[in-house]
PDB file of C-alpha atoms in Angstrom:
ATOM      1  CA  UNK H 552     -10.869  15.013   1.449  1.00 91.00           C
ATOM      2  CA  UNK H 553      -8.484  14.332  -1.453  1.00 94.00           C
ATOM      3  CA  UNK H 554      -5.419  12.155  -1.762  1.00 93.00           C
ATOM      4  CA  UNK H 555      -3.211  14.569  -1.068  1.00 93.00           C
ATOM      5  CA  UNK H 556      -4.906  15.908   1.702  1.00 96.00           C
ATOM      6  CA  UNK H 557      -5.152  12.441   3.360  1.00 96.00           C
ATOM      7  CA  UNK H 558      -2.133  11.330   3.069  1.00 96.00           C
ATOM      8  CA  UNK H 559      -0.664  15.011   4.914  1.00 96.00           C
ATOM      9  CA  UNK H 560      -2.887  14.189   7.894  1.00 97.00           C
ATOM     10  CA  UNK H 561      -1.441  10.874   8.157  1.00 97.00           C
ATOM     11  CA  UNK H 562       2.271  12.109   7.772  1.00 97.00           C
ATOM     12  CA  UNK H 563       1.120  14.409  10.632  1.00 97.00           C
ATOM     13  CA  UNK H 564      -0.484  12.338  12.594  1.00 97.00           C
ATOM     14  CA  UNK H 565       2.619   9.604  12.037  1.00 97.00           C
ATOM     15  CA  UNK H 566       5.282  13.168  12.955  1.00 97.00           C
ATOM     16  CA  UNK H 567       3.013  13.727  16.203  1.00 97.00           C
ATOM     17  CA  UNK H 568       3.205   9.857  17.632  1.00 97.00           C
ATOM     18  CA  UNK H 569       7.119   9.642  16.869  1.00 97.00           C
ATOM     19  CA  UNK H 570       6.341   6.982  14.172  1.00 96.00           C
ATOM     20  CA  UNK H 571       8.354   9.016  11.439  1.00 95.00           C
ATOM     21  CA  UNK H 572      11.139  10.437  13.665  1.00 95.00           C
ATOM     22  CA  UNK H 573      11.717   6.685  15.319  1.00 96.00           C
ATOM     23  CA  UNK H 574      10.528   4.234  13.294  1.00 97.00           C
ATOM     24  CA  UNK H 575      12.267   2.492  10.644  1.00 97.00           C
ATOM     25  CA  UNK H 576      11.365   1.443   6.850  1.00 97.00           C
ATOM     26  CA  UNK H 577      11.712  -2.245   7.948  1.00 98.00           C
ATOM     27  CA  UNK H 578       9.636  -2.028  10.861  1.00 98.00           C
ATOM     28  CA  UNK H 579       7.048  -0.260   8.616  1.00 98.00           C
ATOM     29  CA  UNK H 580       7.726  -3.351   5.992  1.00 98.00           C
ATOM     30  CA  UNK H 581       6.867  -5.771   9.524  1.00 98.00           C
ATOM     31  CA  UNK H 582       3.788  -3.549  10.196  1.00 98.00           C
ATOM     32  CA  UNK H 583       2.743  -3.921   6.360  1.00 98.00           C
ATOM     33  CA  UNK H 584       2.852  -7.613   6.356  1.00 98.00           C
ATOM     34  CA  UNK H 585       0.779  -7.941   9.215  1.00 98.00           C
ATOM     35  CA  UNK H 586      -1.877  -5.703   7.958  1.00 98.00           C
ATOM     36  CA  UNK H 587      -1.754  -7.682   4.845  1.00 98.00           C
ATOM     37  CA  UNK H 588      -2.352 -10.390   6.408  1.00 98.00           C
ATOM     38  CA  UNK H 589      -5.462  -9.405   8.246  1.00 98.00           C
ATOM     39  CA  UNK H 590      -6.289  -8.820   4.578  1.00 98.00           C
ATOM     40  CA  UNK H 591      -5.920 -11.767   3.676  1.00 98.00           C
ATOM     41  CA  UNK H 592      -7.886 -12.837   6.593  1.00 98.00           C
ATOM     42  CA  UNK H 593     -10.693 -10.623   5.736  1.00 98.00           C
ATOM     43  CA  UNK H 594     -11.339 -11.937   1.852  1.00 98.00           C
ATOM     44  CA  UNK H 595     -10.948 -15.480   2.986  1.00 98.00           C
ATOM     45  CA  UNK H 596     -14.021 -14.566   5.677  1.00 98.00           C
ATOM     46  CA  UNK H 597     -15.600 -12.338   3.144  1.00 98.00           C
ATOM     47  CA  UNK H 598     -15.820  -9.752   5.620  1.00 98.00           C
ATOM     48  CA  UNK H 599     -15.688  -6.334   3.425  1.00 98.00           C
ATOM     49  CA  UNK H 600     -15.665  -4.406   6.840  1.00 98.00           C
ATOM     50  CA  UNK H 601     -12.544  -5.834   7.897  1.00 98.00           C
ATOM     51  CA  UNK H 602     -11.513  -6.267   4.375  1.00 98.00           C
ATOM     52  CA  UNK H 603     -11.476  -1.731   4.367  1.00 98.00           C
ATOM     53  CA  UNK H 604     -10.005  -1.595   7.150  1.00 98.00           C
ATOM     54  CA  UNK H 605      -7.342  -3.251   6.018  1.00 98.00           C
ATOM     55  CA  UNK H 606      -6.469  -1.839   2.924  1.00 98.00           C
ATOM     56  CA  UNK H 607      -6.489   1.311   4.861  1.00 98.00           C
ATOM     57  CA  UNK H 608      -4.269   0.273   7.305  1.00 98.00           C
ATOM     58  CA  UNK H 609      -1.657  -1.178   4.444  1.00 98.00           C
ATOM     59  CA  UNK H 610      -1.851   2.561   2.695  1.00 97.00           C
ATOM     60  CA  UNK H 611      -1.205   4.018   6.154  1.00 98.00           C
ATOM     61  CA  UNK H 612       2.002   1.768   7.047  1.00 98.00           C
ATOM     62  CA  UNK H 613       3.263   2.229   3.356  1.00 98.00           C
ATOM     63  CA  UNK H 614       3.084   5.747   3.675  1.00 97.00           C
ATOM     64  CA  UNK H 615       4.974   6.057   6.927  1.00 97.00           C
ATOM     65  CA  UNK H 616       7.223   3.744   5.246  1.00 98.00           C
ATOM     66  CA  UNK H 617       8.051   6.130   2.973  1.00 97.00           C
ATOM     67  CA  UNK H 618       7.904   8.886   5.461  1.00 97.00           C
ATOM     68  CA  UNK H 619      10.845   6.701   7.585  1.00 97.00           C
ATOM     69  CA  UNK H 620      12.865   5.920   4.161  1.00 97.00           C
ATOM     70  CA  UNK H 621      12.561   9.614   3.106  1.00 97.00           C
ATOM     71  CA  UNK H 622      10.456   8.494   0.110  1.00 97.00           C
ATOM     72  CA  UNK H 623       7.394   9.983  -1.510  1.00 95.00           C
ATOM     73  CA  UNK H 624       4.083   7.631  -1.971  1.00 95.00           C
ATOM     74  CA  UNK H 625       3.227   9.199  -5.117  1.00 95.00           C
ATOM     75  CA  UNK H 626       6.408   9.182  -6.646  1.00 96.00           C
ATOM     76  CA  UNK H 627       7.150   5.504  -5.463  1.00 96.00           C
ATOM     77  CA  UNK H 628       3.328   5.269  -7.042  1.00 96.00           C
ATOM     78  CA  UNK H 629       3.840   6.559 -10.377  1.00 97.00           C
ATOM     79  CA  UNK H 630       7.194   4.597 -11.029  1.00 97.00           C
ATOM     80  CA  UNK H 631       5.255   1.262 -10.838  1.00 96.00           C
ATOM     81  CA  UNK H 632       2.519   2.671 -12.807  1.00 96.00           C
ATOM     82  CA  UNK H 633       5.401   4.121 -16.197  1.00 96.00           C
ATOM     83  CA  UNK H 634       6.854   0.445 -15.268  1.00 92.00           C
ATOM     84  CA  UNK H 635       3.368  -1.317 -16.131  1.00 89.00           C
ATOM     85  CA  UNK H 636       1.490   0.851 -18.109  1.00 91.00           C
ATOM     86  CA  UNK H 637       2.636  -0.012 -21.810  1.00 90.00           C
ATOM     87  CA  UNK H 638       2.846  -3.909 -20.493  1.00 86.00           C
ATOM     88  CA  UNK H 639       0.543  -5.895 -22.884  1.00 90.00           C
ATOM     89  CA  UNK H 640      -1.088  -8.995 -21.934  1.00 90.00           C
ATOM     90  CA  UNK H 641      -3.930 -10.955 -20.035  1.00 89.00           C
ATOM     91  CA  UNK H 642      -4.448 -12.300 -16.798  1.00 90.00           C
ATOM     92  CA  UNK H 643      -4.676 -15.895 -17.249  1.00 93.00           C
ATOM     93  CA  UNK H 644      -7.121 -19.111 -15.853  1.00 94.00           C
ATOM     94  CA  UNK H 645      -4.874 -19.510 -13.007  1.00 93.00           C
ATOM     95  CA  UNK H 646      -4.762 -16.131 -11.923  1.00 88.00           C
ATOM     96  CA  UNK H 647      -1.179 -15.112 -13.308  1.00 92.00           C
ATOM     97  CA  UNK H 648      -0.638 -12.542 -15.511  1.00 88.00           C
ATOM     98  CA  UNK H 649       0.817 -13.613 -18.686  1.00 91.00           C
ATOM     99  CA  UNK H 650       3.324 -10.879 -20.714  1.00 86.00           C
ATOM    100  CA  UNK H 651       3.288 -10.656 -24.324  1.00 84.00           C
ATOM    101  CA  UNK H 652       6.668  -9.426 -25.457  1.00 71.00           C
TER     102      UNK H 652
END
C-alpha cells in the first residue's frame, strides 16, 4: 500500500470513529505526546516491536491532527523538508546539530 493510500484509510477510519468530526488538534497534540513517549519507552528497553508500534501510532495521531486542524500531512511534510533541506552542517559529539551559516 503506498503513502497516500495509507494515510486515506486512516483519515477514514479516523471520519468513521468521530475522531476527525470531534476531536481537536490539541487533543491530537495530548495523544502525540503520549505515543511519543511509549517511544521513548521502547528505545530505552530496546524493544524494536514496541519501538514500530510506536512510530506508527505518532504518524497516525499527527495525521488526525491535521485532519482536526484542517491541515494536510504532506504539505505540513514538505514545508519542514524546503525549511531544512539547503541547511549545511553536522551533527555534533553531543548529539546536537550544529548550523554552519
Amino acid at each position: 500500500m503506498s503513502y497516500a493510500e495509507l494515510e486515506m484509510s486512516v483519515l477514514r477510519w479516523g471520519e468513521n470513529r468521530g475522531i476527525v468530526q470531534n476531536s481537536t488538534p490539541a487533543a491530537q497534540a495530548i495523544k502525540t505526546q503520549e505515543e511519543l513517549d511509549e517511544l521513548i519507552d521502547a528505545i530505552r528497553n530496546n524493544d524494536r516491536a514496541a519501538m514500530a508500534d510506536a512510530y506508527g501510532d505518532i504518524l497516525t495521531t499527527l495525521v488526525m491532527g491535521c485532519a482536526c486542524a484542517d491541515l494536510d500531512l504532506v504539505t505540513c511534510f514538505e514545508g519542514a523538508y524546503n525549511e531544512i533541506k539547503d541547511r549545511k552542517g553536522f551533527l555534533n559529539k553531543d548529539g546536537i546539530f550544529v548550523k554552519n551559516v
